[in-house]
CSV table of C-alpha atoms in Angstrom, one decimal:
chain,number,residue,atom,x,y,z
Z,1,UNK,CA,80.2,-99.8,-113.6
Z,2,UNK,CA,80.4,-97.3,-116.3
Z,3,UNK,CA,80.7,-98.7,-119.9
Z,4,UNK,CA,80.5,-97.7,-123.5
Z,5,UNK,CA,79.0,-99.8,-126.4
Z,6,UNK,CA,79.7,-98.8,-130.0
Z,7,UNK,CA,78.7,-100.4,-133.2
Z,8,UNK,CA,80.8,-103.2,-134.4
Z,9,UNK,CA,82.8,-102.7,-137.5
Z,10,UNK,CA,84.2,-102.8,-139.9
Z,11,UNK,CA,82.4,-100.1,-141.7
Z,12,UNK,CA,83.2,-99.6,-145.4
Z,13,UNK,CA,81.9,-96.6,-147.3
Z,14,UNK,CA,82.5,-94.9,-150.6
Z,15,UNK,CA,84.0,-91.4,-150.6
Z,16,UNK,CA,81.4,-88.7,-150.0
Z,17,UNK,CA,79.0,-91.1,-148.3
Z,18,UNK,CA,77.3,-90.2,-145.0
Z,19,UNK,CA,78.8,-91.7,-141.9
Z,20,UNK,CA,77.1,-92.7,-138.6
Z,21,UNK,CA,78.9,-94.7,-135.9
Z,22,UNK,CA,76.5,-95.5,-133.0
Z,23,UNK,CA,77.6,-95.1,-129.4
Z,24,UNK,CA,75.6,-95.7,-126.2
Z,25,UNK,CA,76.8,-95.5,-122.7
Z,26,UNK,CA,75.9,-96.6,-119.1
Z,27,UNK,CA,77.0,-94.3,-116.3
Z,28,UNK,CA,76.0,-92.9,-113.0
Z,29,UNK,CA,75.9,-89.1,-112.7
Z,30,UNK,CA,76.9,-86.8,-115.5
Z,31,UNK,CA,79.9,-88.1,-117.5
Z,32,UNK,CA,81.8,-86.2,-120.2
Z,33,UNK,CA,81.7,-88.0,-123.6
Z,34,UNK,CA,84.4,-88.2,-126.2
Z,35,UNK,CA,85.3,-89.5,-129.6
Z,36,UNK,CA,88.9,-90.4,-130.4
Z,37,UNK,CA,90.4,-91.4,-133.8
Z,38,UNK,CA,93.4,-93.7,-134.3
Z,39,UNK,CA,95.2,-93.7,-137.6
Z,40,UNK,CA,97.3,-96.7,-138.5
Z,41,UNK,CA,100.5,-96.9,-136.5
Z,42,UNK,CA,99.6,-94.0,-134.3
Z,43,UNK,CA,98.2,-93.2,-130.9
Z,44,UNK,CA,94.6,-92.1,-130.2
Z,45,UNK,CA,93.8,-88.4,-130.9
Z,46,UNK,CA,90.9,-86.6,-129.4
Z,47,UNK,CA,88.4,-85.8,-132.2
Z,48,UNK,CA,85.6,-84.1,-130.3
Z,49,UNK,CA,83.9,-84.0,-126.9
Z,50,UNK,CA,80.7,-82.9,-125.1
Z,51,UNK,CA,80.5,-82.3,-121.4
Z,52,UNK,CA,76.8,-81.9,-120.7
Z,53,UNK,CA,73.4,-83.0,-122.1
Z,54,UNK,CA,72.5,-81.5,-125.4
Z,55,UNK,CA,76.0,-80.3,-126.1
Z,56,UNK,CA,77.2,-80.8,-129.6
Z,57,UNK,CA,80.9,-81.5,-130.2
Z,58,UNK,CA,82.4,-80.9,-133.6
Z,59,UNK,CA,85.7,-81.0,-135.4
Z,60,UNK,CA,86.9,-81.6,-139.0
Z,61,UNK,CA,83.4,-82.1,-140.2
Z,62,UNK,CA,82.6,-84.7,-137.6
Z,63,UNK,CA,79.9,-84.0,-135.0
Z,64,UNK,CA,78.2,-85.8,-132.1
Z,65,UNK,CA,75.4,-84.7,-129.8
Z,66,UNK,CA,75.2,-85.7,-126.1
Z,67,UNK,CA,71.7,-87.2,-125.7
Z,68,UNK,CA,71.0,-88.0,-122.1
Z,69,UNK,CA,67.5,-89.3,-122.7
Z,70,UNK,CA,68.8,-92.0,-125.0
Z,71,UNK,CA,72.3,-92.2,-123.4
Z,72,UNK,CA,73.9,-91.9,-126.8
Z,73,UNK,CA,76.7,-90.0,-128.5
Z,74,UNK,CA,76.6,-91.0,-132.1
Z,75,UNK,CA,79.3,-89.8,-134.5
Z,76,UNK,CA,78.3,-88.4,-137.8
Z,77,UNK,CA,80.0,-86.9,-140.9
Z,78,UNK,CA,78.2,-85.7,-143.9
Z,79,UNK,CA,80.8,-86.6,-146.5
Z,80,UNK,CA,83.7,-88.9,-145.7
Z,81,UNK,CA,87.1,-88.9,-147.4
Z,82,UNK,CA,89.6,-91.6,-148.0
Z,83,UNK,CA,91.8,-89.8,-145.3
Z,84,UNK,CA,89.1,-90.5,-142.7
Z,85,UNK,CA,89.9,-94.2,-142.8
Z,86,UNK,CA,90.9,-95.1,-139.2
Z,87,UNK,CA,89.6,-96.7,-136.0
Z,88,UNK,CA,87.1,-94.6,-134.0
Z,89,UNK,CA,86.6,-94.9,-130.3
Z,90,UNK,CA,83.8,-93.6,-128.2
Z,91,UNK,CA,84.6,-92.9,-124.6
Z,92,UNK,CA,83.2,-91.5,-121.4
Z,93,UNK,CA,84.9,-90.0,-118.4
Z,94,UNK,CA,83.1,-89.9,-115.0
Z,95,UNK,CA,86.0,-89.8,-112.6
Z,96,UNK,CA,89.7,-90.1,-113.1
Z,97,UNK,CA,89.3,-93.0,-115.5
Z,98,UNK,CA,88.4,-92.9,-119.2
Z,99,UNK,CA,86.2,-95.8,-120.4
Z,100,UNK,CA,86.6,-96.7,-124.1
Z,101,UNK,CA,84.3,-98.6,-126.4
Z,102,UNK,CA,85.7,-101.4,-128.5
Z,103,UNK,CA,86.5,-99.2,-131.5
Z,104,UNK,CA,85.0,-99.2,-135.0
Z,105,UNK,CA,87.2,-99.5,-138.0
Z,106,UNK,CA,86.2,-97.3,-140.9
Z,107,UNK,CA,87.5,-97.8,-144.4
Z,108,UNK,CA,86.6,-95.2,-147.1
Z,109,UNK,CA,87.1,-96.3,-150.7
Z,110,UNK,CA,87.7,-93.9,-153.6
H,1,UNK,CA,107.6,-80.6,-129.5
H,2,UNK,CA,106.1,-84.0,-128.8
H,3,UNK,CA,103.5,-83.7,-126.0
H,4,UNK,CA,103.6,-87.3,-124.8
H,5,UNK,CA,106.6,-89.3,-125.9
H,6,UNK,CA,107.2,-93.0,-125.4
H,7,UNK,CA,110.3,-95.0,-126.0
H,8,UNK,CA,111.0,-97.3,-127.6
H,9,UNK,CA,108.5,-97.4,-130.4
H,10,UNK,CA,109.2,-101.1,-131.1
H,11,UNK,CA,110.5,-103.7,-128.7
H,12,UNK,CA,111.2,-107.3,-129.7
H,13,UNK,CA,112.4,-109.5,-126.9
H,14,UNK,CA,112.5,-113.1,-125.8
H,15,UNK,CA,110.2,-114.8,-123.2
H,16,UNK,CA,111.5,-114.5,-119.7
H,17,UNK,CA,113.3,-111.2,-120.2
H,18,UNK,CA,112.7,-108.0,-118.3
H,19,UNK,CA,112.1,-104.7,-120.2
H,20,UNK,CA,111.0,-101.1,-119.5
H,21,UNK,CA,109.0,-98.6,-121.5
H,22,UNK,CA,109.5,-94.9,-120.7
H,23,UNK,CA,107.0,-92.1,-121.0
H,24,UNK,CA,107.3,-88.4,-120.6
H,25,UNK,CA,104.8,-85.6,-121.0
H,26,UNK,CA,105.5,-81.9,-121.3
H,27,UNK,CA,101.9,-80.7,-121.0
H,28,UNK,CA,102.0,-80.0,-117.3
H,29,UNK,CA,99.3,-82.5,-116.7
H,30,UNK,CA,98.8,-84.0,-113.2
H,31,UNK,CA,97.7,-87.5,-114.2
H,32,UNK,CA,99.4,-90.2,-116.4
H,33,UNK,CA,98.1,-93.6,-117.5
H,34,UNK,CA,99.2,-96.8,-119.1
H,35,UNK,CA,96.9,-98.6,-121.5
H,36,UNK,CA,97.3,-102.0,-123.2
H,37,UNK,CA,95.8,-102.4,-126.7
H,38,UNK,CA,95.3,-105.9,-128.0
H,39,UNK,CA,95.3,-107.1,-131.6
H,40,UNK,CA,91.6,-106.4,-131.9
H,41,UNK,CA,92.2,-102.7,-130.8
H,42,UNK,CA,90.5,-103.2,-127.4
H,43,UNK,CA,92.0,-100.7,-124.9
H,44,UNK,CA,92.4,-101.7,-121.3
H,45,UNK,CA,93.5,-99.4,-118.5
H,46,UNK,CA,96.4,-100.7,-116.5
H,47,UNK,CA,97.6,-98.0,-114.2
H,48,UNK,CA,96.9,-94.4,-113.4
H,49,UNK,CA,99.1,-92.0,-111.4
H,50,UNK,CA,98.1,-88.6,-110.1
H,51,UNK,CA,101.0,-86.4,-109.0
H,52,UNK,CA,103.2,-89.5,-108.5
H,53,UNK,CA,100.6,-91.4,-106.5
H,54,UNK,CA,99.1,-94.6,-107.8
H,55,UNK,CA,95.3,-94.2,-108.1
H,56,UNK,CA,94.2,-96.9,-110.5
H,57,UNK,CA,95.7,-100.4,-110.5
H,58,UNK,CA,93.5,-102.7,-112.6
H,59,UNK,CA,93.8,-106.4,-112.5
H,60,UNK,CA,97.3,-106.7,-114.0
H,61,UNK,CA,99.9,-109.4,-113.3
H,62,UNK,CA,102.3,-108.2,-110.7
H,63,UNK,CA,105.1,-108.7,-113.2
H,64,UNK,CA,104.0,-105.2,-114.4
H,65,UNK,CA,105.2,-102.4,-112.2
H,66,UNK,CA,104.8,-98.7,-112.9
H,67,UNK,CA,107.2,-96.1,-111.6
H,68,UNK,CA,106.7,-92.4,-111.5
H,69,UNK,CA,109.8,-90.4,-110.5
H,70,UNK,CA,107.9,-87.1,-111.0
H,71,UNK,CA,104.6,-86.1,-112.4
H,72,UNK,CA,106.0,-85.7,-115.9
H,73,UNK,CA,107.2,-89.3,-116.2
H,74,UNK,CA,105.6,-92.6,-115.9
H,75,UNK,CA,107.6,-95.7,-116.8
H,76,UNK,CA,106.4,-99.3,-117.1
H,77,UNK,CA,108.7,-102.2,-116.1
H,78,UNK,CA,107.8,-105.7,-117.1
H,79,UNK,CA,109.4,-108.7,-115.5
H,80,UNK,CA,109.6,-112.3,-116.9
H,81,UNK,CA,107.9,-111.4,-120.2
H,82,UNK,CA,105.4,-113.9,-121.6
H,83,UNK,CA,104.0,-114.4,-125.1
H,84,UNK,CA,100.6,-113.0,-124.0
H,85,UNK,CA,102.2,-109.7,-123.1
H,86,UNK,CA,102.6,-108.9,-126.8
H,87,UNK,CA,100.5,-105.9,-127.5
H,88,UNK,CA,100.8,-102.1,-128.1
H,89,UNK,CA,101.2,-100.2,-124.9
H,90,UNK,CA,100.1,-96.6,-124.8
H,91,UNK,CA,101.0,-93.9,-122.3
H,92,UNK,CA,98.5,-91.0,-121.9
H,93,UNK,CA,98.2,-87.9,-119.8
H,94,UNK,CA,95.4,-85.6,-118.7
H,95,UNK,CA,94.4,-82.9,-116.3
H,96,UNK,CA,92.2,-84.1,-113.5
H,97,UNK,CA,92.4,-81.0,-111.2
H,98,UNK,CA,89.3,-78.9,-111.8
H,99,UNK,CA,87.0,-81.7,-113.1
H,100,UNK,CA,86.8,-84.5,-115.6
H,101,UNK,CA,86.0,-82.6,-118.7
H,102,UNK,CA,89.4,-83.0,-120.2
H,103,UNK,CA,90.4,-85.6,-122.8
H,104,UNK,CA,93.5,-87.6,-122.7
H,105,UNK,CA,96.6,-86.9,-124.8
H,106,UNK,CA,98.2,-90.2,-126.0
H,107,UNK,CA,101.7,-91.1,-126.9
H,108,UNK,CA,102.3,-92.9,-130.2
H,109,UNK,CA,102.6,-96.3,-128.6
H,110,UNK,CA,105.2,-99.0,-128.0
H,111,UNK,CA,104.7,-102.2,-129.9
H,112,UNK,CA,106.0,-105.1,-127.8
H,113,UNK,CA,106.6,-108.4,-129.4
H,114,UNK,CA,107.6,-111.3,-127.2
H,115,UNK,CA,109.1,-114.3,-129.1
């Protein structure tokens, strides 16, 4: 079945550092890919998405490119802030069901 | 206006009790979901309803029963609560009609603690 694998955390960075969180997927057909963010005590929020190969999703300085050849959708941000501290989930949707990765906790220190 | 609202936000109850969690969405979406998030943040789909019809029913104990009176509401009833049911439960909604390019909108969660 469809699945998502993302890098294990936790990830700890200093403010203004470059962020990469790796995500790879296994799916039949042509899934849509998503990144969600969960701040402490809150639900998941959609951060960005890409619906076909080579699409780039971007939002709030974060971006990810749908790479079909490597079945990847890595999340990047050029300069993280303390306020980016959260858990990040990679996900794919291939039918009526969204499959989530295990989540990566990011902590950004001043 | 809250898009997906869940009540209650916190629920502490004793083993063996029966409890319900309510969820409502005002986005006009046609599909609603229940997810369980464990202490390690792993998200597991429990149920999915499309226009009041059950379409996903993962391997969940039959003590858990979803009820959808209309497409804007999906409630979760849990019988004979056990310690292992302690988790955060999230309701979500999405649009499925027209394809699967849409993301989900999540509620803020219900933290269930069984003592």
